[in-house]
Amino acid sequence: MKLLPPISMSDNCVILFWLLLLLTSINLICFAESVTLLKNESDRLALLAFKDGISDDPNGVLSSWNNSLHFCMWDGVTCSRRHPQRVVALNLSYQSLRGSLSPHIGNLSFLRTIALYNNTLEGHIPQEIGRLFRLRYLSLLNNSLIGEIPNNLTHCLQLRFLSLRGNKLVGNIPVDIGSLSKLHWLSLSKNNLIGHILPSLGNLSFLTNLHLGGNSLDGSIPQELGRLTKLQNLQIVENCFDGEIPKNLTLCLQLEAIDFANNKLVGKIPSGIGSLSKLHELYLDGNNLIGNIPPSLGNLSSLTDLYLS
């Protein structure tokens, strides 16, 4: 019978090395899977906490939010393709939901879209939304939210669209809102905001729509708004603004609509307003303006609405 050669000490070390490497690999795989499961569980629990904050769901849109379906299949929930099983969008608009916004919404760290407009959400906007660094779209318009606009919303530096219109918000516009350099749309109309328009809004070089009407804002319209060269719609109707219409607003050559109605503006209509060739709507009624109607308004061949009463 042929005997096998004895195993040397060096052979034992090699075998031991490979066994340890195999065990380490298995442990790493298990750890990675555990981390993934933990993240997935975090998103699921955050959604369930959101559901717990809803006291009335007349359309039954949240009835699918149960253990019989994976949370990526729940109504109003969209998960990522690049990062499977991570929630990137929450869209529950026009559902007549009543209740409050859970602070746990801030745990949905991959969230890019929050669309909850046209409901009856109450209470405060959670500060925790400021943790959503990937957030691009936030619309809470036409609800019944109270309190101040959270200052740390300005930490969401990827925001392109922000609408809090039609709530019961109070206090000032956050000081650092001018740091949201990617913002295209800012609507804070129809609340109970006070204070001034911040000159830092002039830093929002991509802004196309600025809606601040129907509040109790006062002071003068800052000259810095003239730097918003992409601005198409400027609406500050029904506030308490005084001072003159800034002449350098005529540098915003993309403007299609200006609504300054029902304020306390004084002085003359800037003659340069006739250079805004894309202007469709001009509302200056309900102010304390003096002087003549500038003949240059006759150059506005696209104008459909002109109110100077």
GROMACS .gro file of C-alpha atoms in nm:
model
  309
    1MET     CA    1   0.000   0.000   0.000
    2LYS     CA    2   0.134   0.339  -0.097
    3LEU     CA    3   0.152   0.580   0.197
    4LEU     CA    4   0.067   0.951   0.164
    5PRO     CA    5   0.350   1.186   0.247
    6PRO     CA    6   0.325   1.344   0.591
    7ILE     CA    7   0.180   1.698   0.614
    8SER     CA    8   0.447   1.946   0.710
    9MET     CA    9   0.411   2.239   0.946
   10SER     CA   10   0.416   2.482   0.651
   11ASP     CA   11   0.127   2.294   0.491
   12ASN     CA   12  -0.072   2.327   0.813
   13CYS     CA   13  -0.013   2.705   0.809
   14VAL     CA   14  -0.135   2.734   0.451
   15ILE     CA   15  -0.452   2.534   0.529
   16LEU     CA   16  -0.515   2.744   0.841
   17PHE     CA   17  -0.463   3.065   0.642
   18TRP     CA   18  -0.722   2.964   0.381
   19LEU     CA   19  -0.972   2.856   0.648
   20LEU     CA   20  -0.935   3.191   0.823
   21LEU     CA   21  -0.974   3.376   0.493
   22LEU     CA   22  -1.290   3.178   0.415
   23LEU     CA   23  -1.440   3.248   0.758
   24THR     CA   24  -1.355   3.618   0.730
   25SER     CA   25  -1.521   3.638   0.387
   26ILE     CA   26  -1.836   3.469   0.519
   27ASN     CA   27  -1.848   3.709   0.814
   28LEU     CA   28  -1.806   4.011   0.586
   29ILE     CA   29  -2.086   3.891   0.357
   30CYS     CA   30  -2.315   3.834   0.655
   31PHE     CA   31  -2.226   4.176   0.796
   32ALA     CA   32  -2.297   4.348   0.462
   33GLU     CA   33  -2.631   4.171   0.436
   34SER     CA   34  -2.715   4.270   0.792
   35VAL     CA   35  -2.632   4.636   0.720
   36THR     CA   36  -2.850   4.628   0.407
   37LEU     CA   37  -3.138   4.470   0.597
   38LEU     CA   38  -3.097   4.728   0.873
   39LYS     CA   39  -3.115   5.014   0.622
   40ASN     CA   40  -3.418   4.862   0.455
   41GLU     CA   41  -3.583   4.817   0.794
   42SER     CA   42  -3.507   5.180   0.877
   43ASP     CA   43  -3.697   5.298   0.567
   44ARG     CA   44  -3.990   5.068   0.640
   45LEU     CA   45  -4.015   5.181   1.001
   46ALA     CA   46  -3.995   5.546   0.897
   47LEU     CA   47  -4.287   5.496   0.658
   48LEU     CA   48  -4.491   5.322   0.927
   49ALA     CA   49  -4.419   5.611   1.165
   50PHE     CA   50  -4.545   5.848   0.894
   51LYS     CA   51  -4.862   5.639   0.867
   52ASP     CA   52  -4.908   5.652   1.247
   53GLY     CA   53  -4.915   6.032   1.224
   54ILE     CA   54  -5.214   6.025   0.988
   55SER     CA   55  -5.542   6.033   1.179
   56ASP     CA   56  -5.779   6.028   0.882
   57ASP     CA   57  -5.731   5.860   0.544
   58PRO     CA   58  -6.072   5.890   0.371
   59ASN     CA   59  -5.947   5.751   0.038
   60GLY     CA   60  -5.777   5.452   0.200
   61VAL     CA   61  -5.452   5.526   0.019
   62LEU     CA   62  -5.250   5.394   0.315
   63SER     CA   63  -5.439   5.063   0.331
   64SER     CA   64  -5.166   4.902   0.119
   65TRP     CA   65  -4.907   4.996   0.382
   66ASN     CA   66  -4.903   4.657   0.556
   67ASN     CA   67  -4.690   4.343   0.587
   68SER     CA   68  -4.855   4.166   0.294
   69LEU     CA   69  -4.667   4.392   0.048
   70HIS     CA   70  -4.305   4.504   0.036
   71PHE     CA   71  -4.290   4.874   0.123
   72CYS     CA   72  -4.157   4.958  -0.226
   73MET     CA   73  -4.499   4.849  -0.354
   74TRP     CA   74  -4.698   5.066  -0.114
   75ASP     CA   75  -4.915   5.336  -0.274
   76GLY     CA   76  -4.734   5.667  -0.303
   77VAL     CA   77  -4.387   5.515  -0.240
   78THR     CA   78  -4.113   5.498  -0.503
   79CYS     CA   79  -3.785   5.314  -0.447
   80SER     CA   80  -3.451   5.367  -0.616
   81ARG     CA   81  -3.329   5.164  -0.913
   82ARG     CA   82  -2.964   5.225  -0.835
   83HIS     CA   83  -3.010   5.153  -0.465
   84PRO     CA   84  -3.282   4.887  -0.449
   85GLN     CA   85  -3.521   4.905  -0.159
   86ARG     CA   86  -3.431   5.263  -0.063
   87VAL     CA   87  -3.720   5.511  -0.075
   88VAL     CA   88  -3.657   5.807  -0.308
   89ALA     CA   89  -4.006   5.957  -0.343
   90LEU     CA   90  -4.316   5.999  -0.131
   91ASN     CA   91  -4.615   6.128  -0.328
   92LEU     CA   92  -4.951   6.138  -0.149
   93SER     CA   93  -5.099   6.457  -0.291
   94TYR     CA   94  -5.475   6.515  -0.331
   95GLN     CA   95  -5.560   6.239  -0.081
   96SER     CA   96  -5.745   6.446   0.186
   97LEU     CA   97  -5.507   6.311   0.450
   98ARG     CA   98  -5.545   6.461   0.798
   99GLY     CA   99  -5.283   6.439   1.067
  100SER     CA  100  -4.928   6.550   1.138
  101LEU     CA  101  -4.592   6.501   0.970
  102SER     CA  102  -4.384   6.249   1.162
  103PRO     CA  103  -4.026   6.355   1.247
  104HIS     CA  104  -3.924   6.003   1.133
  105ILE     CA  105  -3.955   6.128   0.774
  106GLY     CA  106  -3.600   6.254   0.831
  107ASN     CA  107  -3.480   5.889   0.845
  108LEU     CA  108  -3.561   5.836   0.475
  109SER     CA  109  -3.208   5.941   0.387
  110PHE     CA  110  -3.236   5.867   0.012
  111LEU     CA  111  -3.552   6.076  -0.029
  112ARG     CA  112  -3.548   6.315  -0.325
  113THR     CA  113  -3.917   6.402  -0.354
  114ILE     CA  114  -4.180   6.487  -0.092
  115ALA     CA  115  -4.513   6.572  -0.254
  116LEU     CA  116  -4.790   6.606   0.005
  117TYR     CA  117  -4.983   6.900  -0.134
  118ASN     CA  118  -5.362   6.946  -0.118
  119ASN     CA  119  -5.421   6.753   0.205
  120THR     CA  120  -5.515   6.868   0.557
  121LEU     CA  121  -5.185   6.812   0.734
  122GLU     CA  122  -5.154   6.999   1.064
  123GLY     CA  123  -4.888   7.074   1.322
  124HIS     CA  124  -4.531   7.183   1.254
  125ILE     CA  125  -4.297   7.104   0.967
  126PRO     CA  126  -4.044   6.867   1.130
  127GLN     CA  127  -3.691   7.001   1.173
  128GLU     CA  128  -3.573   6.652   1.076
  129ILE     CA  129  -3.649   6.723   0.709
  130GLY     CA  130  -3.326   6.923   0.721
  131ARG     CA  131  -3.138   6.591   0.738
  132LEU     CA  132  -3.252   6.495   0.387
  133PHE     CA  133  -2.942   6.607   0.199
  134ARG     CA  134  -3.060   6.447  -0.128
  135LEU     CA  135  -3.398   6.625  -0.127
  136ARG     CA  136  -3.475   6.809  -0.452
  137TYR     CA  137  -3.850   6.861  -0.442
  138LEU     CA  138  -4.058   6.960  -0.139
  139SER     CA  139  -4.421   7.058  -0.183
  140LEU     CA  140  -4.650   7.095   0.118
  141LEU     CA  141  -4.881   7.355  -0.035
  142ASN     CA  142  -5.248   7.381   0.060
  143ASN     CA  143  -5.239   7.215   0.401
  144SER     CA  144  -5.292   7.354   0.753
  145LEU     CA  145  -4.934   7.354   0.881
  146ILE     CA  146  -4.845   7.597   1.160
  147GLY     CA  147  -4.533   7.734   1.327
  148GLU     CA  148  -4.224   7.873   1.163
  149ILE     CA  149  -4.041   7.754   0.854
  150PRO     CA  150  -3.759   7.533   0.995
  151ASN     CA  151  -3.425   7.708   0.961
  152ASN     CA  152  -3.247   7.384   0.884
  153LEU     CA  153  -3.445   7.337   0.564
  154THR     CA  154  -3.158   7.542   0.428
  155HIS     CA  155  -2.934   7.237   0.485
  156CYS     CA  156  -3.109   7.066   0.192
  157LEU     CA  157  -2.869   7.214  -0.060
  158GLN     CA  158  -2.998   7.004  -0.351
  159LEU     CA  159  -3.346   7.161  -0.337
  160ARG     CA  160  -3.479   7.275  -0.674
  161PHE     CA  161  -3.845   7.322  -0.581
  162LEU     CA  162  -3.984   7.446  -0.249
  163SER     CA  163  -4.353   7.527  -0.205
  164LEU     CA  164  -4.514   7.590   0.134
  165ARG     CA  165  -4.796   7.800  -0.011
  166GLY     CA  166  -5.141   7.802   0.147
  167ASN     CA  167  -5.065   7.705   0.508
  168LYS     CA  168  -5.071   7.893   0.840
  169LEU     CA  169  -4.698   7.946   0.881
  170VAL     CA  170  -4.571   8.239   1.087
  171GLY     CA  171  -4.244   8.414   1.158
  172ASN     CA  172  -3.973   8.528   0.920
  173ILE     CA  173  -3.835   8.380   0.602
  174PRO     CA  174  -3.524   8.179   0.710
  175VAL     CA  175  -3.212   8.396   0.695
  176ASP     CA  176  -3.003   8.136   0.511
  177ILE     CA  177  -3.257   8.063   0.237
  178GLY     CA  178  -3.025   8.241  -0.005
  179SER     CA  179  -2.781   7.949   0.036
  180LEU     CA  180  -3.012   7.716  -0.161
  181SER     CA  181  -2.818   7.796  -0.476
  182LYS     CA  182  -2.992   7.534  -0.695
  183LEU     CA  183  -3.344   7.656  -0.621
  184HIS     CA  184  -3.564   7.718  -0.927
  185TRP     CA  185  -3.902   7.765  -0.758
  186LEU     CA  186  -3.978   7.928  -0.421
  187SER     CA  187  -4.339   7.973  -0.316
  188LEU     CA  188  -4.430   8.091   0.034
  189SER     CA  189  -4.756   8.268  -0.058
  190LYS     CA  190  -5.075   8.271   0.150
  191ASN     CA  191  -4.928   8.224   0.497
  192ASN     CA  192  -4.886   8.464   0.790
  193LEU     CA  193  -4.519   8.545   0.740
  194ILE     CA  194  -4.371   8.873   0.864
  195GLY     CA  195  -4.045   9.061   0.818
  196HIS     CA  196  -3.865   9.158   0.499
  197ILE     CA  197  -3.759   9.008   0.169
  198LEU     CA  198  -3.398   8.911   0.232
  199PRO     CA  199  -3.136   9.061   0.000
  200SER     CA  200  -2.972   8.715  -0.003
  201LEU     CA  201  -3.254   8.596  -0.231
  202GLY     CA  202  -3.059   8.775  -0.501
  203ASN     CA  203  -2.804   8.491  -0.477
  204LEU     CA  204  -3.052   8.238  -0.618
  205SER     CA  205  -2.925   8.269  -0.972
  206PHE     CA  206  -3.135   7.978  -1.106
  207LEU     CA  207  -3.464   8.107  -0.963
  208THR     CA  208  -3.747   8.130  -1.217
  209ASN     CA  209  -4.047   8.171  -0.983
  210LEU     CA  210  -4.065   8.373  -0.661
  211HIS     CA  211  -4.409   8.383  -0.495
  212LEU     CA  212  -4.445   8.565  -0.162
  213GLY     CA  213  -4.797   8.709  -0.191
  214GLY     CA  214  -5.067   8.704   0.073
  215ASN     CA  215  -4.849   8.748   0.381
  216SER     CA  216  -4.768   9.040   0.611
  217LEU     CA  217  -4.421   9.111   0.475
  218ASP     CA  218  -4.304   9.472   0.481
  219GLY     CA  219  -4.009   9.696   0.406
  220SER     CA  220  -3.874   9.773   0.062
  221ILE     CA  221  -3.820   9.540  -0.233
  222PRO     CA  222  -3.443   9.476  -0.232
  223GLN     CA  223  -3.238   9.594  -0.530
  224GLU     CA  224  -3.062   9.255  -0.520
  225LEU     CA  225  -3.361   9.092  -0.692
  226GLY     CA  226  -3.234   9.256  -1.008
  227ARG     CA  227  -2.961   8.991  -1.016
  228LEU     CA  228  -3.216   8.715  -1.082
  229THR     CA  229  -3.166   8.711  -1.457
  230LYS     CA  230  -3.362   8.385  -1.503
  231LEU     CA  231  -3.666   8.508  -1.309
  232GLN     CA  232  -3.994   8.463  -1.500
  233ASN     CA  233  -4.262   8.521  -1.235
  234LEU     CA  234  -4.235   8.764  -0.943
  235GLN     CA  235  -4.539   8.781  -0.719
  236ILE     CA  236  -4.553   8.978  -0.391
  237VAL     CA  237  -4.921   9.079  -0.405
  238GLU     CA  238  -5.113   9.163  -0.084
  239ASN     CA  239  -4.836   9.247   0.158
  240CYS     CA  240  -4.722   9.571   0.321
  241PHE     CA  241  -4.422   9.661   0.105
  242ASP     CA  242  -4.334  10.028   0.079
  243GLY     CA  243  -4.064  10.225  -0.099
  244GLU     CA  244  -4.018  10.246  -0.473
  245ILE     CA  245  -4.017   9.975  -0.738
  246PRO     CA  246  -3.646   9.891  -0.786
  247LYS     CA  247  -3.526  10.018  -1.123
  248ASN     CA  248  -3.286   9.729  -1.172
  249LEU     CA  249  -3.573   9.482  -1.184
  250THR     CA  250  -3.570   9.582  -1.549
  251LEU     CA  251  -3.250   9.376  -1.580
  252CYS     CA  252  -3.459   9.058  -1.534
  253LEU     CA  253  -3.527   9.026  -1.904
  254GLN     CA  254  -3.697   8.685  -1.873
  255LEU     CA  255  -3.982   8.824  -1.662
  256GLU     CA  256  -4.326   8.723  -1.788
  257ALA     CA  257  -4.538   8.826  -1.488
  258ILE     CA  258  -4.500   9.093  -1.219
  259ASP     CA  259  -4.765   9.118  -0.947
  260PHE     CA  260  -4.707   9.397  -0.692
  261ALA     CA  261  -5.076   9.471  -0.635
  262ASN     CA  262  -5.220   9.581  -0.300
  263ASN     CA  263  -4.908   9.701  -0.122
  264LYS     CA  264  -4.792  10.050  -0.018
  265LEU     CA  265  -4.543  10.118  -0.297
  266VAL     CA  266  -4.467  10.481  -0.380
  267GLY     CA  267  -4.289  10.676  -0.649
  268LYS     CA  268  -4.306  10.637  -1.025
  269ILE     CA  269  -4.332  10.334  -1.251
  270PRO     CA  270  -3.975  10.277  -1.383
  271SER     CA  271  -3.959  10.377  -1.750
  272GLY     CA  272  -3.721  10.087  -1.815
  273ILE     CA  273  -4.005   9.841  -1.754
  274GLY     CA  274  -4.079   9.876  -2.125
  275SER     CA  275  -3.763   9.676  -2.198
  276LEU     CA  276  -3.915   9.360  -2.048
  277SER     CA  277  -4.022   9.232  -2.388
  278LYS     CA  278  -4.151   8.895  -2.258
  279LEU     CA  279  -4.389   9.050  -2.004
  280HIS     CA  280  -4.746   8.916  -2.025
  281GLU     CA  281  -4.889   9.041  -1.695
  282LEU     CA  282  -4.821   9.360  -1.498
  283TYR     CA  283  -5.021   9.424  -1.180
  284LEU     CA  284  -4.938   9.746  -0.995
  285ASP     CA  285  -5.289   9.834  -0.871
  286GLY     CA  286  -5.370   9.916  -0.510
  287ASN     CA  287  -5.051  10.110  -0.434
  288ASN     CA  288  -4.957  10.477  -0.389
  289LEU     CA  289  -4.778  10.528  -0.718
  290ILE     CA  290  -4.757  10.874  -0.877
  291GLY     CA  291  -4.657  11.025  -1.210
  292ASN     CA  292  -4.743  10.924  -1.564
  293ILE     CA  293  -4.784  10.590  -1.735
  294PRO     CA  294  -4.446  10.545  -1.910
  295PRO     CA  295  -4.486  10.553  -2.289
  296SER     CA  296  -4.238  10.262  -2.302
  297LEU     CA  297  -4.519  10.030  -2.189
  298GLY     CA  298  -4.634  10.052  -2.548
  299ASN     CA  299  -4.330   9.839  -2.640
  300LEU     CA  300  -4.466   9.541  -2.447
  301SER     CA  301  -4.622   9.365  -2.744
  302SER     CA  302  -4.683   9.041  -2.543
  303LEU     CA  303  -4.872   9.216  -2.263
  304THR     CA  304  -5.221   9.073  -2.200
  305ASP     CA  305  -5.296   9.204  -1.848
  306LEU     CA  306  -5.223   9.560  -1.728
  307TYR     CA  307  -5.365   9.685  -1.397
  308LEU     CA  308  -5.274  10.035  -1.271
  309SER     CA  309  -5.591  10.127  -1.081
   0.00000   0.00000   0.00000
